[in-house]
Amino acid sequence: MFTSQTSSFQDSIDVEERDDFDSEEIAGYNQKIQLNCYYTIYLYQGTRSEATGENVAWNQRRTDSTTSQDDFSLTLVDSSLPSEAEPELRCYISRRLSKGALLGGMGNIATVELSVPEQAVGCYCCLLEQERSPEQPDADGNGYVICFMGGSEKGLNLYPLLTLRMELDKYVQGLQSSLQTPELQNLETEVRPYLSRWYEESVMHIHRVVQLVHSSISFLLHAALSHIHVEVINSDEKTKADVSRFIKAASLQGLSQQDTTTASLCKAISEDTHSDLIIDCSTSPPTLSNTVSNRFCDDWIQAFLNAAERCNPFLLRQILENFKLKAIQDMNSLKRFVRQAEMSHYALFRCCQFLQGCGNGDVLLQNARAEHSDLPEACSIIAVLEEFLREQSKAQA
């Protein structure tokens, strides 16, 4: 079963007209902006655990950058924050740790006021714990607290927090192996460069994809909704990864509460004769082959281009999420009409009207066919609707 929080297409596509933004905020989104980003990493030590010699030596050298509490200590390892802002962040993290608000391997996001130009910034923080020794399984462990700060309070509110947290959790986990060396001797060669790239890697990929394909973004949106494989050729690995992450972010996979729905859909797609969408980056702009789109996806092109022009990745991600929510809302509407059409010819007529008006009939019927594969009456209704769309397509050709 899909869920939706979007009331209309216009509300979804036009973030600027949302009621919960004031005129000052809207004016800010209309401008091209430059967002700063920062990182900080702390050594975390539980005082009831046995400190290693290297950690003791580290703390002795950094007594001015260490905050100690009754049951833990927090020592600065590296930071890109201004010198006056880092102690403020350390105080905030200490309070979070004292309340038990940081769970190992699972970050959280909040707004923090620091001595930076933005004043209030979105702050992600995560505790990466080291493995505990078998001799002391119940002892407080050691580890590192990693913090990423970027954008502003307003910008962060535009970005879906759960989505961002999960992506940053995954990015932080990629640093785990690099944090095993004594006293972080690889700080300058591995750890610092990795931390410095968090914003480019975890936030900016959607912006890069929109800049890459421009108005052809509708083909990628349609491929994501249709579960069509997208292949990028003649490009570097970073571009391939960006496109792959964009398709994953734009798809509805994982939003269904029934795992069998996704499995049935993937099987249905594999049985249909769909060609992969090919993006050839040997030309500028790239050449796209086997392109398919529809009116629904085309209607979102300008929203993506406008947000990309403003260089606001938070707004871009919100537009992408609204695109998905509108698609989900239409799927729910179609499922309701199909159930009604089993008992009413008028409801079947309403189904036809709805599919004709929404501009996304091919995708909606594809998903409905997969979800209702074990319901003969629903399948017969969907077959009628598919025939209706084919006749409409021929009439417009």
Coordinates of C-alpha atoms in Angstrom, one line a residue:
M1 CA 0.0 0.0 0.0
F2 CA 1.4 3.4 -0.9
T3 CA 1.1 6.5 1.2
S4 CA 0.9 10.1 0.0
Q5 CA 1.2 13.5 1.6
T6 CA 0.7 15.7 -1.5
S7 CA -2.7 17.3 -2.2
S8 CA -2.3 18.5 -5.7
F9 CA 0.1 18.6 -8.6
Q10 CA 0.7 22.3 -8.4
D11 CA 1.4 22.1 -4.6
S12 CA 3.9 19.4 -5.4
I13 CA 5.8 21.0 -8.2
D14 CA 5.9 24.5 -6.8
V15 CA 7.7 24.5 -3.5
E16 CA 7.8 28.2 -3.5
E17 CA 4.1 28.5 -2.9
R18 CA 4.0 26.4 0.2
D19 CA 2.1 28.1 3.0
D20 CA 4.8 27.3 5.6
F21 CA 7.4 29.6 4.0
D22 CA 7.3 33.3 4.4
S23 CA 8.1 35.9 1.8
E24 CA 11.7 36.4 3.0
E25 CA 12.4 32.6 2.6
I26 CA 10.9 32.5 -0.9
A27 CA 13.0 35.5 -2.0
G28 CA 16.0 33.6 -0.8
Y29 CA 15.2 30.5 -2.8
N30 CA 14.8 32.7 -6.0
Q31 CA 18.4 33.8 -5.7
K32 CA 21.5 31.8 -6.7
I33 CA 23.0 30.9 -3.4
Q34 CA 26.4 29.6 -2.1
L35 CA 26.1 27.1 0.7
N36 CA 29.0 26.5 3.0
C37 CA 29.7 23.1 4.5
Y38 CA 31.8 22.0 7.4
Y39 CA 33.0 18.8 9.1
T40 CA 34.4 17.8 12.5
I41 CA 35.6 14.6 14.0
Y42 CA 36.1 13.9 17.7
L43 CA 37.7 11.0 19.6
Y44 CA 35.2 9.6 22.0
Q45 CA 36.3 7.6 25.1
G46 CA 34.1 6.0 27.7
T47 CA 36.0 6.7 31.0
R48 CA 34.9 3.3 32.4
S49 CA 36.6 1.5 29.5
E50 CA 40.3 0.9 29.5
A51 CA 42.1 3.6 27.6
T52 CA 44.9 2.5 25.3
G53 CA 48.3 4.1 25.4
E54 CA 47.9 5.9 22.1
N55 CA 44.6 7.5 23.2
V56 CA 46.1 8.7 26.5
A57 CA 49.0 10.2 24.5
W58 CA 46.5 11.9 22.2
N59 CA 44.6 13.4 25.0
Q60 CA 47.7 14.7 26.7
R61 CA 48.7 16.5 23.6
R62 CA 45.2 18.0 23.1
T63 CA 44.2 19.0 26.6
D64 CA 42.9 22.3 25.3
S65 CA 40.6 20.5 22.8
T66 CA 39.2 17.9 25.2
T67 CA 35.8 18.0 27.0
S68 CA 35.5 15.6 29.9
Q69 CA 32.3 14.4 31.6
D70 CA 31.7 11.8 34.3
D71 CA 31.4 8.9 32.0
F72 CA 33.2 10.0 28.8
S73 CA 35.6 12.4 27.2
L74 CA 35.5 14.1 23.8
T75 CA 38.7 15.2 22.1
L76 CA 39.0 17.2 18.9
V77 CA 40.8 15.3 16.1
D78 CA 40.1 17.6 13.1
S79 CA 37.6 20.2 12.0
S80 CA 36.9 22.7 9.2
L81 CA 34.9 24.9 11.4
P82 CA 36.2 28.4 12.4
S83 CA 38.2 28.2 15.6
E84 CA 35.5 30.1 17.6
A85 CA 32.7 27.7 16.5
E86 CA 34.3 24.4 17.2
P87 CA 34.1 24.6 21.1
E88 CA 30.4 25.5 20.7
L89 CA 29.8 22.3 18.6
R90 CA 31.8 20.2 21.1
C91 CA 29.6 21.5 23.9
Y92 CA 26.5 20.6 21.9
I93 CA 27.8 17.1 21.2
S94 CA 28.7 16.6 24.8
R95 CA 25.1 17.4 25.9
R96 CA 23.8 15.0 23.3
L97 CA 26.1 12.2 24.6
S98 CA 25.2 12.9 28.2
K99 CA 21.6 12.4 27.3
G100 CA 22.3 9.2 25.5
A101 CA 20.9 10.8 22.3
L102 CA 23.7 9.4 20.0
L103 CA 23.4 5.7 19.1
G104 CA 26.3 3.8 17.6
G105 CA 26.2 3.9 13.8
M106 CA 22.9 5.8 13.5
G107 CA 23.2 9.6 13.1
N108 CA 20.7 12.3 13.8
I109 CA 20.1 15.7 12.4
A110 CA 19.3 18.9 14.2
T111 CA 19.7 22.7 13.9
V112 CA 22.6 24.1 15.8
E113 CA 23.6 27.8 16.4
L114 CA 27.3 28.3 15.9
S115 CA 29.7 31.2 15.2
V116 CA 29.6 30.8 11.5
P117 CA 28.2 33.1 8.8
E118 CA 24.9 31.1 8.6
Q119 CA 24.5 31.3 12.4
A120 CA 22.0 28.4 12.4
V121 CA 23.2 25.3 10.4
G122 CA 21.9 21.8 9.9
C123 CA 24.1 19.4 11.9
Y124 CA 24.4 15.7 11.3
C125 CA 26.3 13.8 14.0
C126 CA 27.0 10.1 14.3
L127 CA 28.9 8.0 16.9
L128 CA 31.1 5.3 15.3
E129 CA 32.0 2.9 18.1
Q130 CA 35.1 0.6 18.0
E131 CA 34.6 -3.0 18.7
R132 CA 34.5 -3.9 22.3
S133 CA 36.9 -6.5 23.7
P134 CA 35.5 -9.9 24.7
E135 CA 37.0 -9.4 28.2
Q136 CA 34.9 -6.3 28.7
P137 CA 31.7 -6.7 26.7
D138 CA 29.7 -4.4 29.0
A139 CA 32.3 -1.6 29.2
D140 CA 31.7 1.7 27.6
G141 CA 33.4 1.7 24.2
N142 CA 35.7 4.1 22.4
G143 CA 35.1 5.5 19.0
Y144 CA 34.7 8.7 17.0
V145 CA 32.0 11.2 16.7
I146 CA 31.6 12.6 13.2
C147 CA 29.7 15.8 12.4
F148 CA 28.7 17.3 9.1
M149 CA 27.2 20.8 8.9
G150 CA 25.9 22.5 5.9
G151 CA 23.2 24.8 4.5
S152 CA 21.0 26.6 6.8
E153 CA 18.0 25.9 9.0
K154 CA 15.7 26.8 6.1
G155 CA 17.7 24.7 3.7
L156 CA 17.7 21.7 6.0
N157 CA 13.9 22.0 6.4
L158 CA 13.6 21.5 2.6
Y159 CA 15.6 18.3 2.6
P160 CA 13.8 15.1 3.7
L161 CA 15.5 14.4 7.0
L162 CA 15.1 10.6 7.0
T163 CA 16.5 10.4 3.4
L164 CA 19.5 12.6 4.3
R165 CA 20.2 10.8 7.5
M166 CA 20.3 7.4 5.8
E167 CA 22.6 8.7 3.0
L168 CA 25.0 10.3 5.5
D169 CA 24.9 7.1 7.7
K170 CA 26.1 5.2 4.7
Y171 CA 28.7 7.7 3.9
V172 CA 30.1 7.7 7.5
Q173 CA 30.3 3.9 7.4
G174 CA 32.6 4.2 4.5
L175 CA 35.1 5.8 6.8
Q176 CA 35.1 2.9 9.3
S177 CA 38.2 1.1 8.0
S178 CA 40.2 4.3 7.8
L179 CA 39.7 5.0 11.6
Q180 CA 41.6 1.9 12.7
T181 CA 45.1 3.2 12.3
P182 CA 47.0 4.2 15.5
E183 CA 46.5 7.9 16.3
L184 CA 45.0 8.3 12.9
Q185 CA 48.3 8.5 11.1
N186 CA 46.3 8.6 7.8
L187 CA 44.4 11.8 8.9
E188 CA 45.8 13.9 6.1
T189 CA 46.0 11.3 3.4
E190 CA 42.6 9.5 3.9
V191 CA 40.4 10.8 6.7
R192 CA 40.5 14.5 6.1
P193 CA 39.9 14.3 2.3
Y194 CA 37.0 11.8 2.8
L195 CA 35.4 14.1 5.4
S196 CA 35.9 17.1 3.1
R197 CA 34.0 15.5 0.3
W198 CA 30.8 14.7 2.3
Y199 CA 28.8 17.5 0.8
E200 CA 29.8 16.8 -2.8
E201 CA 29.2 13.1 -2.5
S202 CA 26.0 13.0 -0.4
V203 CA 24.1 16.1 -1.3
M204 CA 25.2 17.5 -4.7
H205 CA 24.7 14.3 -6.9
I206 CA 21.2 15.3 -7.9
H207 CA 22.3 18.7 -8.9
R208 CA 25.1 17.2 -11.0
V209 CA 22.7 14.9 -12.8
V210 CA 20.3 17.7 -13.6
Q211 CA 23.2 19.8 -14.9
L212 CA 24.4 16.8 -17.0
V213 CA 21.2 16.1 -18.9
H214 CA 19.3 19.4 -18.5
S215 CA 15.8 19.1 -20.1
S216 CA 16.3 15.4 -20.7
I217 CA 15.8 14.8 -17.0
S218 CA 12.2 13.7 -17.8
F219 CA 13.6 10.6 -19.5
L220 CA 15.4 9.7 -16.3
L221 CA 12.4 10.4 -14.2
H222 CA 10.2 8.1 -16.4
A223 CA 12.9 5.4 -16.3
A224 CA 13.0 5.5 -12.5
L225 CA 9.2 5.2 -12.1
S226 CA 9.1 2.4 -14.8
H227 CA 12.0 0.5 -13.3
I228 CA 13.9 0.7 -16.5
H229 CA 17.6 0.1 -16.3
V230 CA 19.8 3.1 -17.1
E231 CA 23.3 2.6 -18.5
V232 CA 25.9 5.3 -18.6
I233 CA 28.7 4.8 -21.2
N234 CA 31.9 6.7 -22.0
S235 CA 31.9 8.5 -18.6
D236 CA 33.9 8.4 -15.4
E237 CA 32.9 6.3 -12.4
K238 CA 31.6 9.4 -10.5
T239 CA 29.1 10.2 -13.2
K240 CA 27.9 6.6 -13.3
A241 CA 27.5 6.6 -9.5
D242 CA 25.6 10.0 -9.6
V243 CA 23.1 8.7 -12.2
S244 CA 22.6 5.4 -10.3
R245 CA 21.9 7.3 -7.1
F246 CA 19.5 9.7 -8.9
I247 CA 17.5 6.8 -10.3
K248 CA 17.4 5.1 -7.0
A249 CA 16.3 8.3 -5.3
A250 CA 13.6 8.9 -7.9
S251 CA 12.1 5.4 -7.9
L252 CA 9.3 4.3 -5.7
Q253 CA 11.0 1.0 -4.7
G254 CA 10.9 0.6 -1.0
L255 CA 7.8 2.8 -0.5
S256 CA 5.4 -0.1 -0.8
Q257 CA 4.5 -1.8 2.4
Q258 CA 4.1 -5.1 0.6
D259 CA 7.3 -6.7 -0.6
T260 CA 5.4 -8.9 -3.0
T261 CA 4.4 -5.8 -5.0
T262 CA 8.0 -4.8 -5.8
A263 CA 8.8 -8.4 -6.6
S264 CA 5.9 -8.7 -9.0
L265 CA 6.6 -5.4 -10.6
C266 CA 10.3 -6.3 -11.3
K267 CA 9.1 -9.6 -12.8
A268 CA 6.6 -7.8 -15.0
I269 CA 9.2 -5.4 -16.2
S270 CA 11.6 -8.2 -17.1
E271 CA 8.9 -9.9 -19.1
D272 CA 8.0 -6.8 -21.0
T273 CA 10.2 -5.7 -24.0
H274 CA 11.7 -2.6 -22.5
S275 CA 15.1 -1.4 -23.7
D276 CA 17.6 0.1 -21.4
L277 CA 18.0 3.9 -21.3
I278 CA 21.5 4.7 -22.6
I279 CA 23.3 7.9 -21.7
D280 CA 26.4 8.4 -23.9
C281 CA 28.7 11.0 -22.3
S282 CA 31.1 11.0 -25.3
T283 CA 29.3 14.1 -26.5
S284 CA 28.4 17.3 -24.8
P285 CA 25.6 17.4 -23.9
P286 CA 25.3 13.6 -23.5
T287 CA 23.3 11.7 -26.1
L288 CA 20.3 9.6 -24.7
S289 CA 19.0 6.6 -26.6
N290 CA 15.8 4.5 -26.1
T291 CA 14.2 7.5 -24.5
V292 CA 10.6 7.3 -23.2
S293 CA 8.7 10.0 -21.3
N294 CA 5.2 11.1 -20.7
R295 CA 3.3 14.4 -20.0
F296 CA 3.6 13.8 -16.2
C297 CA 7.4 13.7 -16.3
D298 CA 7.7 16.5 -18.8
D299 CA 5.7 18.8 -16.5
W300 CA 8.5 18.6 -13.9
I301 CA 11.4 19.6 -16.2
Q302 CA 11.2 23.3 -15.5
A303 CA 11.0 22.8 -11.7
F304 CA 14.2 20.8 -11.8
L305 CA 16.0 23.2 -14.1
N306 CA 15.0 26.3 -12.0
A307 CA 16.3 24.7 -8.8
A308 CA 19.5 23.6 -10.4
E309 CA 20.1 27.1 -11.7
R310 CA 19.8 28.4 -8.1
C311 CA 22.4 25.9 -7.0
N312 CA 20.2 24.8 -4.1
P313 CA 20.6 21.0 -3.7
F314 CA 18.2 21.0 -0.7
L315 CA 15.4 22.5 -2.9
L316 CA 16.2 20.1 -5.7
R317 CA 15.8 17.1 -3.4
Q318 CA 12.5 18.4 -2.1
I319 CA 11.3 18.7 -5.7
L320 CA 12.3 15.2 -6.3
E321 CA 10.5 14.0 -3.2
N322 CA 7.4 15.9 -4.3
F323 CA 7.6 14.3 -7.7
K324 CA 7.5 10.9 -6.1
L325 CA 4.7 11.8 -3.7
K326 CA 2.5 13.1 -6.6
A327 CA 3.1 9.8 -8.4
I328 CA 2.1 7.9 -5.3
Q329 CA -1.0 9.9 -4.9
D330 CA -2.1 9.1 -8.4
M331 CA -1.3 5.4 -7.8
N332 CA -3.6 5.5 -4.8
S333 CA -6.3 7.2 -6.8
L334 CA -6.1 4.6 -9.6
K335 CA -6.3 1.7 -7.2
R336 CA -9.4 3.2 -5.7
F337 CA -11.0 3.7 -9.1
V338 CA -10.1 0.1 -10.1
R339 CA -11.8 -1.3 -7.0
Q340 CA -14.9 0.8 -7.8
A341 CA -14.9 -0.2 -11.5
E342 CA -15.3 -3.8 -10.5
M343 CA -18.9 -2.9 -9.5
S344 CA -19.7 0.2 -11.6
H345 CA -19.4 1.0 -15.3
Y346 CA -19.4 4.7 -14.3
A347 CA -16.3 4.2 -12.2
L348 CA -14.6 2.6 -15.2
F349 CA -15.4 5.7 -17.1
R350 CA -13.9 7.8 -14.3
C351 CA -10.8 5.6 -14.5
C352 CA -10.4 6.4 -18.2
Q353 CA -10.9 10.1 -17.5
F354 CA -8.3 10.0 -14.7
L355 CA -5.7 8.2 -16.8
Q356 CA -6.3 10.6 -19.7
G357 CA -5.8 13.7 -17.5
C358 CA -2.9 12.7 -15.2
G359 CA -0.4 12.2 -18.0
N360 CA 1.2 9.2 -16.3
G361 CA -1.2 6.4 -17.3
D362 CA 1.5 4.1 -18.7
V363 CA 3.4 4.0 -15.4
L364 CA 0.3 3.8 -13.2
L365 CA -1.1 0.9 -15.1
Q366 CA 2.2 -0.9 -15.1
N367 CA 2.4 -0.7 -11.3
A368 CA -1.3 -1.6 -10.9
R369 CA -0.9 -4.6 -13.1
A370 CA 1.9 -5.9 -11.0
E371 CA 0.1 -5.2 -7.7
H372 CA -3.2 -6.8 -8.8
S373 CA -1.6 -9.8 -10.6
D374 CA -3.4 -12.3 -8.4
L375 CA -6.8 -10.6 -8.7
P376 CA -8.6 -11.7 -11.9
E377 CA -11.4 -9.1 -11.8
A378 CA -8.9 -6.2 -11.3
C379 CA -6.7 -7.6 -14.0
S380 CA -9.6 -7.5 -16.5
I381 CA -10.3 -3.9 -15.6
I382 CA -6.6 -3.0 -16.1
A383 CA -6.6 -4.7 -19.4
V384 CA -9.5 -2.6 -20.6
L385 CA -7.8 0.6 -19.4
E386 CA -4.6 -0.4 -21.2
E387 CA -6.5 -0.8 -24.4
F388 CA -8.1 2.6 -23.8
L389 CA -4.7 4.2 -23.5
R390 CA -3.5 2.5 -26.6
E391 CA -6.5 3.8 -28.6
Q392 CA -5.9 7.3 -27.2
S393 CA -2.3 7.1 -28.2
K394 CA -3.1 6.0 -31.8
A395 CA -5.7 8.8 -32.1
Q396 CA -3.2 11.4 -31.0
A397 CA -0.4 10.1 -33.3

